[in-house]
Amino acid sequence: MSESNESTPAARAIEALATSMQESFETHRRILSFPDFLEQVAEHPRRFSRSAAQYVLDALDHFGTSTLERGGQDVRRWSCFDAPFDGGRDKVVGNEAIQAEVIRHLRNFEREGRINRLLLLHGPNGSAKSSLVSCMMRALEAFSHADEGAIYRFNWIFPSSATEGGRIGFEKRGAESEERLDSFAYLEEGRIDARLAGEYNDNPLFLLPTEQRVAFLEERLAAAGETGFVLSDTIRHGQLGHRSRQVFEALLSSCRGDLRAVLRHVQVERFFISRRYREAAVTVEPQLRVDAAVRQLTADRSLAALPSALQNQTLFEVFGPLAEGNRGIIEYNDMLKRPMDANKYLLSTSEKGTVSLDTGILQLDAVLMATANETYLEAFKQQPDWSSYKGRIELVRMPYLLDYRAEEQIYDDLLEALALDKPVAPHTTHVLALWAVLTRLRRPAADGLDDAIRGVVADLQPLRKALLYADADLPAGLNGEQQNKLRAAIPDLAQKGAEGPHYEGRYGASPREMKQLLLSTAHGEGETLSPVRLLEALRHFIRDVSVYEWLRIEPDGSYHQPAAFIDQVREHYLDRVMREAREATGLVDEDEYLRVFQRYVQHAKHWLSGEKIDEPGSRASVPADERMLEEVEQALGREEEARSFRSGLIHRVAAFRIDHPDDEVELARIFPAFVDRLREDYYARKALEVKRQVEALLAITDRQDERAAEALDRGQREQADRMLECLCSRFGYVEATAREAMALLFQERLSELG
Ligand SMILES: Nc1ncnc2c1ncn2[C@@H]1O[C@H](COP(=O)(O)OP(=O)(O)O)[C@@H](O)[C@H]1O
Ligand SMILES: [Mg+2]
């Protein structure tokens, strides 16, 4: 490279890259001699004596866990399913229970010291089965680049005769140079005549005879205080693959039994798990028929350079996903779409971890995972073979999500990745997620539940059930006891819904279909993407019931009613918009009606006792405010006469204090129905004012016709500006989406008022 070239930006970039590659190559110890490898093992015995199950567990734990709330319950989430290693791309949302189940099975394998079952994720189409496995594989890929995830295999190195002074290998010419090298592992390429890869990522520890290997590891593990670590069967009894065994034996005999001389030919190589290069993370597609096969190594230059002792041996190579996937995860995608013959070998492989090949037994150390759609599994369970497979498969059910908050995240992530060139109105993904979840719910079974809540559950509407599942948001009008019992019963409800072949989340809109619908709506006409447009698209989507089986499910009460759900979600959406409009007008103070109720209770108490009351801000104590008591009781819909109504109420407060001596007296908790009524009454009285402000907002945002805006006085215009500003700053609207939402609200909820 000429003088001038070295200073060019490209040259400098390559220089910097070359230096950092070199450094990382050294720091990451990419190549080791066998003795140096053993040093590493001595230093980190646990890291290098993990089975595939233990390695996968460490990889999943490596990204940590977090606790989050789902349906009022704390659940643990493995952060690797947030795909932190890929900036969150293609993360798997929700499914914490399934994550825990998969990890529990892996821990069982770890405890048992062997992988003796295949994990089969089954569920409806599009429930993230493949996404979950892919996330695990990507976690493995990222983990294998971390120090804690260093994983090694080995090659056989045969130095060039120059290095050994004549034919390489075993002829003892120029012994002096040979003696100097206690390993050929670090030889430059030019001094290596032949390199023979070890087979299927075999663990270099297999080069040590089992007895000495186990003794060494146990001693090092004890020294490292790794008392709980289970040394797996594969590490205890694992043997070299057929070809490596051939090479080992040939070398051993030509080195007259000198293991050190044999190990000089070993180059331990760090490898990185990769789905792209099919290294210890491999997916077997349904169309594939041969998962492992043997072929004779073709006589190429490097083979010709092999030492004579190997020249007369027929060397074979095992190829196929089983060989490539060893030491990591092998996934059978849609396993039951394959002809069962193609899976037959799994009967023994999943149990014993061995595959019989022409040249011998392939010994596998890999986590076997598979995915299958429910219909295929159901058909498979009818087959005579099922009973023999059953004992070798761990079924992990993966239904669609039933938590609309988690579902919403799927669509939020999609829109974020999409970077749409039009504004997305608030609640767009909420509306889609909620509707999708409603299509998956089953009518709750109330039998066996506590008397206090059996009726409530039997009458539970789909929307309420969805809000209960996600937010433990209880239906209105329940008393304290019912509230506590229903909140406590949420896991039972979910458990009951999960029972039987038609479990909750087996049927309904799949995220794949909903993502498609969101995309097409987003790219459809209209200057915004909004709940209104989505609801329209859903109405269109459900028209052709022949397309999706779940659209033909018989309604069960108010359940399995996709069309009705569109209306219910629409009303729910309008409730949200109404809440935002109220808050954005600043007319409505969320706690105002609670303050009114507190004052009511205080005055009712003093009215009953006839005592005067000290009102804050009033100098003298005053008699109870009877007009206010009457007004509030009108809103509460009092039917009985005032005294018994008021004393009944005060008694309930007293009873609450006795039952909950340590709790703060929360009127909303004791009188939920009353508070709901007061809230509605409060809003209804404010509704006219809200209507006027929404009208003004529509006037100032009407870009077609300015006349309405001109008709506003300054006060009204300023108020409308403030409302718009609040909708944008607090609720995420922009002018176009605020106008759209307020126009719908006006049309549906306000225009009739006054
Ligand atoms: N819980 C989820 N989290 C994130 N994406 C999901 C989830 N469920 C489904 N999806 C999306 O739906 C589509 C189908 O998922 P996939 O993993 O292929 O399903 P399966 O293998 O169960 O048929 C993918 O685009 C995926 O991103
Ligand atoms: Mg799949």
PDB file of C-alpha atoms in Angstrom, residues 96-316:
ATOM      1  CA  GLU A  96     -44.642 -15.365  31.343  1.00  0.00           C
ATOM      2  CA  ALA A  97     -46.293 -18.590  32.505  1.00  0.00           C
ATOM      3  CA  ILE A  98     -44.997 -20.415  29.421  1.00  0.00           C
ATOM      4  CA  GLN A  99     -41.504 -19.000  29.881  1.00  0.00           C
ATOM      5  CA  ALA A 100     -41.559 -20.325  33.443  1.00  0.00           C
ATOM      6  CA  GLU A 101     -42.805 -23.700  32.218  1.00  0.00           C
ATOM      7  CA  VAL A 102     -40.064 -24.066  29.600  1.00  0.00           C
ATOM      8  CA  ILE A 103     -37.456 -23.077  32.188  1.00  0.00           C
ATOM      9  CA  ARG A 104     -38.922 -25.530  34.686  1.00  0.00           C
ATOM     10  CA  HIS A 105     -38.485 -28.351  32.155  1.00  0.00           C
ATOM     11  CA  LEU A 106     -34.902 -27.271  31.482  1.00  0.00           C
ATOM     12  CA  ARG A 107     -34.221 -27.235  35.231  1.00  0.00           C
ATOM     13  CA  ASN A 108     -35.625 -30.772  35.419  1.00  0.00           C
ATOM     14  CA  PHE A 109     -33.212 -31.830  32.695  1.00  0.00           C
ATOM     15  CA  GLU A 110     -30.436 -30.184  34.654  1.00  0.00           C
ATOM     16  CA  ARG A 111     -31.453 -31.932  37.894  1.00  0.00           C
ATOM     17  CA  GLU A 112     -31.829 -35.311  36.141  1.00  0.00           C
ATOM     18  CA  GLY A 113     -28.465 -34.759  34.465  1.00  0.00           C
ATOM     19  CA  ARG A 114     -29.875 -35.558  31.028  1.00  0.00           C
ATOM     20  CA  ILE A 115     -32.239 -34.282  28.372  1.00  0.00           C
ATOM     21  CA  ASN A 116     -34.727 -37.082  28.002  1.00  0.00           C
ATOM     22  CA  ARG A 117     -37.755 -35.423  26.538  1.00  0.00           C
ATOM     23  CA  LEU A 118     -38.614 -33.148  23.655  1.00  0.00           C
ATOM     24  CA  LEU A 119     -40.384 -29.882  24.515  1.00  0.00           C
ATOM     25  CA  LEU A 120     -43.370 -29.533  22.213  1.00  0.00           C
ATOM     26  CA  LEU A 121     -44.966 -26.070  22.115  1.00  0.00           C
ATOM     27  CA  HIS A 122     -48.504 -26.490  20.872  1.00  0.00           C
ATOM     28  CA  GLY A 123     -51.325 -24.072  20.340  1.00  0.00           C
ATOM     29  CA  PRO A 124     -53.285 -22.193  17.718  1.00  0.00           C
ATOM     30  CA  ASN A 125     -51.675 -20.789  14.632  1.00  0.00           C
ATOM     31  CA  GLY A 126     -49.762 -17.579  15.354  1.00  0.00           C
ATOM     32  CA  SER A 127     -49.529 -17.856  19.141  1.00  0.00           C
ATOM     33  CA  ALA A 128     -45.781 -17.096  19.084  1.00  0.00           C
ATOM     34  CA  LYS A 129     -44.507 -20.654  19.387  1.00  0.00           C
ATOM     35  CA  SER A 130     -41.847 -20.147  16.714  1.00  0.00           C
ATOM     36  CA  SER A 131     -41.130 -16.637  18.005  1.00  0.00           C
ATOM     37  CA  LEU A 132     -40.459 -18.032  21.475  1.00  0.00           C
ATOM     38  CA  VAL A 133     -37.993 -20.645  20.204  1.00  0.00           C
ATOM     39  CA  SER A 134     -36.367 -18.075  17.950  1.00  0.00           C
ATOM     40  CA  CYS A 135     -35.950 -15.723  20.930  1.00  0.00           C
ATOM     41  CA  MET A 136     -34.284 -18.532  22.888  1.00  0.00           C
ATOM     42  CA  MET A 137     -31.929 -19.215  19.991  1.00  0.00           C
ATOM     43  CA  ARG A 138     -31.072 -15.526  19.664  1.00  0.00           C
ATOM     44  CA  ALA A 139     -30.374 -15.394  23.390  1.00  0.00           C
ATOM     45  CA  LEU A 140     -28.004 -18.309  22.886  1.00  0.00           C
ATOM     46  CA  GLU A 141     -26.297 -16.503  19.999  1.00  0.00           C
ATOM     47  CA  ALA A 142     -25.753 -13.367  22.096  1.00  0.00           C
ATOM     48  CA  PHE A 143     -24.739 -15.359  25.189  1.00  0.00           C
ATOM     49  CA  SER A 144     -22.076 -17.263  23.236  1.00  0.00           C
ATOM     50  CA  HIS A 145     -20.312 -13.921  22.659  1.00  0.00           C
ATOM     51  CA  ALA A 146     -20.179 -13.190  26.388  1.00  0.00           C
ATOM     52  CA  ASP A 147     -17.356 -14.533  28.586  1.00  0.00           C
ATOM     53  CA  GLU A 148     -19.855 -16.535  30.657  1.00  0.00           C
ATOM     54  CA  GLY A 149     -21.119 -18.085  27.398  1.00  0.00           C
ATOM     55  CA  ALA A 150     -17.772 -19.130  25.961  1.00  0.00           C
ATOM     56  CA  ILE A 151     -18.219 -22.507  24.283  1.00  0.00           C
ATOM     57  CA  TYR A 152     -15.509 -24.598  22.636  1.00  0.00           C
ATOM     58  CA  ARG A 153     -15.081 -27.444  20.206  1.00  0.00           C
ATOM     59  CA  PHE A 154     -11.881 -28.782  18.683  1.00  0.00           C
ATOM     60  CA  ASN A 155     -10.012 -29.562  15.470  1.00  0.00           C
ATOM     61  CA  TRP A 156      -7.266 -32.012  14.702  1.00  0.00           C
ATOM     62  CA  ILE A 157      -4.144 -30.217  13.433  1.00  0.00           C
ATOM     63  CA  PHE A 158      -1.465 -31.924  11.315  1.00  0.00           C
ATOM     64  CA  PRO A 159       1.527 -29.603  10.852  1.00  0.00           C
ATOM     65  CA  SER A 160       3.343 -29.316   7.576  1.00  0.00           C
ATOM     66  CA  SER A 161       6.400 -31.460   7.150  1.00  0.00           C
ATOM     67  CA  ALA A 162       8.472 -28.238   7.207  1.00  0.00           C
ATOM     68  CA  THR A 163       7.285 -27.719  10.725  1.00  0.00           C
ATOM     69  CA  GLU A 164       8.167 -31.264  11.494  1.00  0.00           C
ATOM     70  CA  GLY A 165      11.099 -31.538   9.100  1.00  0.00           C
ATOM     71  CA  GLY A 166       9.557 -33.860   6.414  1.00  0.00           C
ATOM     72  CA  ARG A 167       6.335 -35.795   6.209  1.00  0.00           C
ATOM     73  CA  ILE A 168       4.171 -34.550   8.901  1.00  0.00           C
ATOM     74  CA  GLY A 169       2.780 -36.549  11.596  1.00  0.00           C
ATOM     75  CA  PHE A 170       4.589 -39.427  12.971  1.00  0.00           C
ATOM     76  CA  GLU A 171       7.898 -39.739  11.193  1.00  0.00           C
ATOM     77  CA  LYS A 172      10.340 -38.488  13.792  1.00  0.00           C
ATOM     78  CA  ARG A 173      12.554 -36.319  11.593  1.00  0.00           C
ATOM     79  CA  GLY A 174      13.874 -33.058  12.928  1.00  0.00           C
ATOM     80  CA  ALA A 175      12.682 -34.122  16.366  1.00  0.00           C
ATOM     81  CA  GLU A 176      14.298 -31.036  17.802  1.00  0.00           C
ATOM     82  CA  SER A 177      11.643 -28.679  16.216  1.00  0.00           C
ATOM     83  CA  GLU A 178       8.825 -31.055  17.080  1.00  0.00           C
ATOM     84  CA  GLU A 179       9.921 -31.276  20.656  1.00  0.00           C
ATOM     85  CA  ARG A 180       9.812 -27.557  20.949  1.00  0.00           C
ATOM     86  CA  LEU A 181       6.097 -27.465  20.149  1.00  0.00           C
ATOM     87  CA  ASP A 182       3.873 -28.861  22.951  1.00  0.00           C
ATOM     88  CA  SER A 183       0.908 -28.036  20.783  1.00  0.00           C
ATOM     89  CA  PHE A 184       0.252 -27.404  17.103  1.00  0.00           C
ATOM     90  CA  ALA A 185      -2.805 -25.348  18.035  1.00  0.00           C
ATOM     91  CA  TYR A 186      -1.173 -21.979  17.568  1.00  0.00           C
ATOM     92  CA  LEU A 187       0.602 -22.765  14.304  1.00  0.00           C
ATOM     93  CA  GLU A 188       0.088 -20.259  11.520  1.00  0.00           C
ATOM     94  CA  GLU A 189      -1.982 -21.443   8.614  1.00  0.00           C
ATOM     95  CA  GLY A 190       1.080 -21.853   6.421  1.00  0.00           C
ATOM     96  CA  ARG A 191       2.589 -24.372   8.794  1.00  0.00           C
ATOM     97  CA  ILE A 192      -0.529 -26.542   8.929  1.00  0.00           C
ATOM     98  CA  ASP A 193      -0.951 -29.197   6.294  1.00  0.00           C
ATOM     99  CA  ALA A 194      -4.241 -30.632   7.398  1.00  0.00           C
ATOM    100  CA  ARG A 195      -6.983 -29.633   9.782  1.00  0.00           C
ATOM    101  CA  LEU A 196      -9.794 -31.986  10.549  1.00  0.00           C
ATOM    102  CA  ALA A 197     -12.722 -30.526  12.386  1.00  0.00           C
ATOM    103  CA  GLY A 198     -13.965 -32.392  15.414  1.00  0.00           C
ATOM    104  CA  GLU A 199     -17.495 -33.644  14.805  1.00  0.00           C
ATOM    105  CA  TYR A 200     -20.754 -31.958  15.664  1.00  0.00           C
ATOM    106  CA  ASN A 201     -19.198 -29.369  17.946  1.00  0.00           C
ATOM    107  CA  ASP A 202     -17.991 -32.131  20.257  1.00  0.00           C
ATOM    108  CA  ASN A 203     -16.870 -30.901  23.664  1.00  0.00           C
ATOM    109  CA  PRO A 204     -13.017 -31.022  23.886  1.00  0.00           C
ATOM    110  CA  LEU A 205     -13.503 -32.547  27.324  1.00  0.00           C
ATOM    111  CA  PHE A 206     -14.432 -35.779  25.526  1.00  0.00           C
ATOM    112  CA  LEU A 207     -10.737 -36.140  24.663  1.00  0.00           C
ATOM    113  CA  LEU A 208     -10.160 -37.033  28.286  1.00  0.00           C
ATOM    114  CA  PRO A 209     -11.033 -40.560  29.344  1.00  0.00           C
ATOM    115  CA  THR A 210     -14.280 -40.447  31.329  1.00  0.00           C
ATOM    116  CA  GLU A 211     -12.846 -41.467  34.685  1.00  0.00           C
ATOM    117  CA  GLN A 212     -10.050 -38.910  34.721  1.00  0.00           C
ATOM    118  CA  ARG A 213     -12.380 -36.320  33.205  1.00  0.00           C
ATOM    119  CA  VAL A 214     -14.997 -36.687  35.920  1.00  0.00           C
ATOM    120  CA  ALA A 215     -12.404 -36.779  38.699  1.00  0.00           C
ATOM    121  CA  PHE A 216     -10.768 -33.601  37.349  1.00  0.00           C
ATOM    122  CA  LEU A 217     -14.064 -31.767  36.989  1.00  0.00           C
ATOM    123  CA  GLU A 218     -15.407 -32.816  40.356  1.00  0.00           C
ATOM    124  CA  GLU A 219     -12.212 -31.709  42.037  1.00  0.00           C
ATOM    125  CA  ARG A 220     -12.283 -28.342  40.243  1.00  0.00           C
ATOM    126  CA  LEU A 221     -16.004 -27.844  40.907  1.00  0.00           C
ATOM    127  CA  ALA A 222     -15.487 -28.577  44.594  1.00  0.00           C
ATOM    128  CA  ALA A 223     -12.539 -26.197  44.668  1.00  0.00           C
ATOM    129  CA  ALA A 224     -14.720 -23.529  43.039  1.00  0.00           C
ATOM    130  CA  GLY A 225     -17.456 -24.137  45.595  1.00  0.00           C
ATOM    131  CA  GLU A 226     -19.892 -25.241  42.892  1.00  0.00           C
ATOM    132  CA  THR A 227     -21.454 -27.769  45.239  1.00  0.00           C
ATOM    133  CA  GLY A 228     -24.942 -27.667  43.712  1.00  0.00           C
ATOM    134  CA  PHE A 229     -23.794 -28.092  40.145  1.00  0.00           C
ATOM    135  CA  VAL A 230     -24.983 -31.319  38.555  1.00  0.00           C
ATOM    136  CA  LEU A 231     -22.415 -32.922  36.286  1.00  0.00           C
ATOM    137  CA  SER A 232     -24.600 -34.191  33.468  1.00  0.00           C
ATOM    138  CA  ASP A 233     -24.530 -37.669  31.938  1.00  0.00           C
ATOM    139  CA  THR A 234     -23.255 -36.224  28.691  1.00  0.00           C
ATOM    140  CA  ILE A 235     -20.186 -34.746  30.435  1.00  0.00           C
ATOM    141  CA  ARG A 236     -19.735 -37.830  32.626  1.00  0.00           C
ATOM    142  CA  HIS A 237     -20.041 -40.469  29.939  1.00  0.00           C
ATOM    143  CA  GLY A 238     -19.808 -38.533  26.633  1.00  0.00           C
ATOM    144  CA  GLN A 239     -17.529 -40.101  24.047  1.00  0.00           C
ATOM    145  CA  LEU A 240     -15.830 -38.677  20.986  1.00  0.00           C
ATOM    146  CA  GLY A 241     -17.735 -38.920  17.722  1.00  0.00           C
ATOM    147  CA  HIS A 242     -16.891 -41.816  15.407  1.00  0.00           C
ATOM    148  CA  ARG A 243     -14.347 -39.969  13.262  1.00  0.00           C
ATOM    149  CA  SER A 244     -12.603 -38.240  16.147  1.00  0.00           C
ATOM    150  CA  ARG A 245     -12.381 -41.607  17.824  1.00  0.00           C
ATOM    151  CA  GLN A 246     -10.697 -42.968  14.691  1.00  0.00           C
ATOM    152  CA  VAL A 247      -8.179 -40.096  14.638  1.00  0.00           C
ATOM    153  CA  PHE A 248      -7.577 -40.345  18.369  1.00  0.00           C
ATOM    154  CA  GLU A 249      -6.927 -44.087  18.217  1.00  0.00           C
ATOM    155  CA  ALA A 250      -4.694 -43.753  15.156  1.00  0.00           C
ATOM    156  CA  LEU A 251      -2.661 -41.007  16.809  1.00  0.00           C
ATOM    157  CA  LEU A 252      -2.524 -42.849  20.111  1.00  0.00           C
ATOM    158  CA  SER A 253      -1.130 -45.944  18.480  1.00  0.00           C
ATOM    159  CA  SER A 254       1.403 -44.001  16.422  1.00  0.00           C
ATOM    160  CA  CYS A 255       2.430 -42.005  19.487  1.00  0.00           C
ATOM    161  CA  ARG A 256       2.842 -45.253  21.334  1.00  0.00           C
ATOM    162  CA  GLY A 257       0.116 -44.431  23.836  1.00  0.00           C
ATOM    163  CA  ASP A 258       1.476 -40.984  24.670  1.00  0.00           C
ATOM    164  CA  LEU A 259      -1.699 -38.957  25.306  1.00  0.00           C
ATOM    165  CA  ARG A 260       0.326 -35.714  25.459  1.00  0.00           C
ATOM    166  CA  ALA A 261       1.608 -36.348  21.946  1.00  0.00           C
ATOM    167  CA  VAL A 262      -1.954 -36.980  20.762  1.00  0.00           C
ATOM    168  CA  LEU A 263      -3.225 -33.816  22.436  1.00  0.00           C
ATOM    169  CA  ARG A 264      -0.570 -31.786  20.629  1.00  0.00           C
ATOM    170  CA  HIS A 265      -2.712 -32.275  17.541  1.00  0.00           C
ATOM    171  CA  VAL A 266      -5.736 -30.787  19.253  1.00  0.00           C
ATOM    172  CA  GLN A 267      -6.679 -27.216  18.548  1.00  0.00           C
ATOM    173  CA  VAL A 268      -9.476 -26.076  20.813  1.00  0.00           C
ATOM    174  CA  GLU A 269     -11.584 -23.516  19.054  1.00  0.00           C
ATOM    175  CA  ARG A 270     -14.164 -21.162  20.515  1.00  0.00           C
ATOM    176  CA  PHE A 271     -17.291 -21.069  18.401  1.00  0.00           C
ATOM    177  CA  PHE A 272     -20.239 -18.737  18.371  1.00  0.00           C
ATOM    178  CA  ILE A 273     -23.776 -20.007  18.240  1.00  0.00           C
ATOM    179  CA  SER A 274     -25.502 -18.909  15.068  1.00  0.00           C
ATOM    180  CA  ARG A 275     -28.826 -19.686  13.406  1.00  0.00           C
ATOM    181  CA  ARG A 276     -27.539 -18.207  10.126  1.00  0.00           C
ATOM    182  CA  TYR A 277     -24.510 -20.513  10.031  1.00  0.00           C
ATOM    183  CA  ARG A 278     -26.436 -23.396  11.678  1.00  0.00           C
ATOM    184  CA  GLU A 279     -24.082 -23.602  14.626  1.00  0.00           C
ATOM    185  CA  ALA A 280     -25.811 -25.127  17.664  1.00  0.00           C
ATOM    186  CA  ALA A 281     -29.085 -23.353  16.808  1.00  0.00           C
ATOM    187  CA  VAL A 282     -30.884 -25.182  14.058  1.00  0.00           C
ATOM    188  CA  THR A 283     -34.455 -25.347  12.818  1.00  0.00           C
ATOM    189  CA  VAL A 284     -35.685 -28.470  11.072  1.00  0.00           C
ATOM    190  CA  GLU A 285     -38.391 -27.471   8.607  1.00  0.00           C
ATOM    191  CA  PRO A 286     -41.323 -29.833   7.971  1.00  0.00           C
ATOM    192  CA  GLN A 287     -40.232 -30.578   4.419  1.00  0.00           C
ATOM    193  CA  LEU A 288     -36.841 -31.857   5.570  1.00  0.00           C
ATOM    194  CA  ARG A 289     -36.689 -35.644   5.643  1.00  0.00           C
ATOM    195  CA  VAL A 290     -33.160 -36.548   6.822  1.00  0.00           C
ATOM    196  CA  ASP A 291     -32.078 -34.994  10.081  1.00  0.00           C
ATOM    197  CA  ALA A 292     -28.698 -36.680  10.155  1.00  0.00           C
ATOM    198  CA  ALA A 293     -26.708 -38.724   7.647  1.00  0.00           C
ATOM    199  CA  VAL A 294     -23.167 -39.827   6.990  1.00  0.00           C
ATOM    200  CA  ARG A 295     -21.009 -39.282   3.948  1.00  0.00           C
ATOM    201  CA  GLN A 296     -17.476 -40.303   3.247  1.00  0.00           C
ATOM    202  CA  LEU A 297     -15.053 -37.450   3.464  1.00  0.00           C
ATOM    203  CA  THR A 298     -13.999 -36.672  -0.074  1.00  0.00           C
ATOM    204  CA  ALA A 299     -10.284 -37.018  -0.844  1.00  0.00           C
ATOM    205  CA  ASP A 300      -9.262 -33.345  -0.973  1.00  0.00           C
ATOM    206  CA  ARG A 301      -5.840 -31.742  -0.480  1.00  0.00           C
ATOM    207  CA  SER A 302      -6.033 -31.560   3.267  1.00  0.00           C
ATOM    208  CA  LEU A 303      -7.056 -35.203   3.538  1.00  0.00           C
ATOM    209  CA  ALA A 304      -4.161 -36.173   1.342  1.00  0.00           C
ATOM    210  CA  ALA A 305      -1.921 -34.431   3.817  1.00  0.00           C
ATOM    211  CA  LEU A 306      -3.178 -36.540   6.679  1.00  0.00           C
ATOM    212  CA  PRO A 307      -0.601 -38.808   8.331  1.00  0.00           C
ATOM    213  CA  SER A 308      -0.264 -42.276   6.807  1.00  0.00           C
ATOM    214  CA  ALA A 309      -1.855 -43.957   9.804  1.00  0.00           C
ATOM    215  CA  LEU A 310      -5.050 -42.214   8.810  1.00  0.00           C
ATOM    216  CA  GLN A 311      -4.562 -42.550   5.092  1.00  0.00           C
ATOM    217  CA  ASN A 312      -5.893 -46.115   5.073  1.00  0.00           C
ATOM    218  CA  GLN A 313      -8.862 -45.274   7.210  1.00  0.00           C
ATOM    219  CA  THR A 314     -12.190 -44.393   5.615  1.00  0.00           C
ATOM    220  CA  LEU A 315     -13.228 -41.199   7.246  1.00  0.00           C
ATOM    221  CA  PHE A 316     -16.856 -40.206   7.334  1.00  0.00           C
TER     222      PHE A 316
END
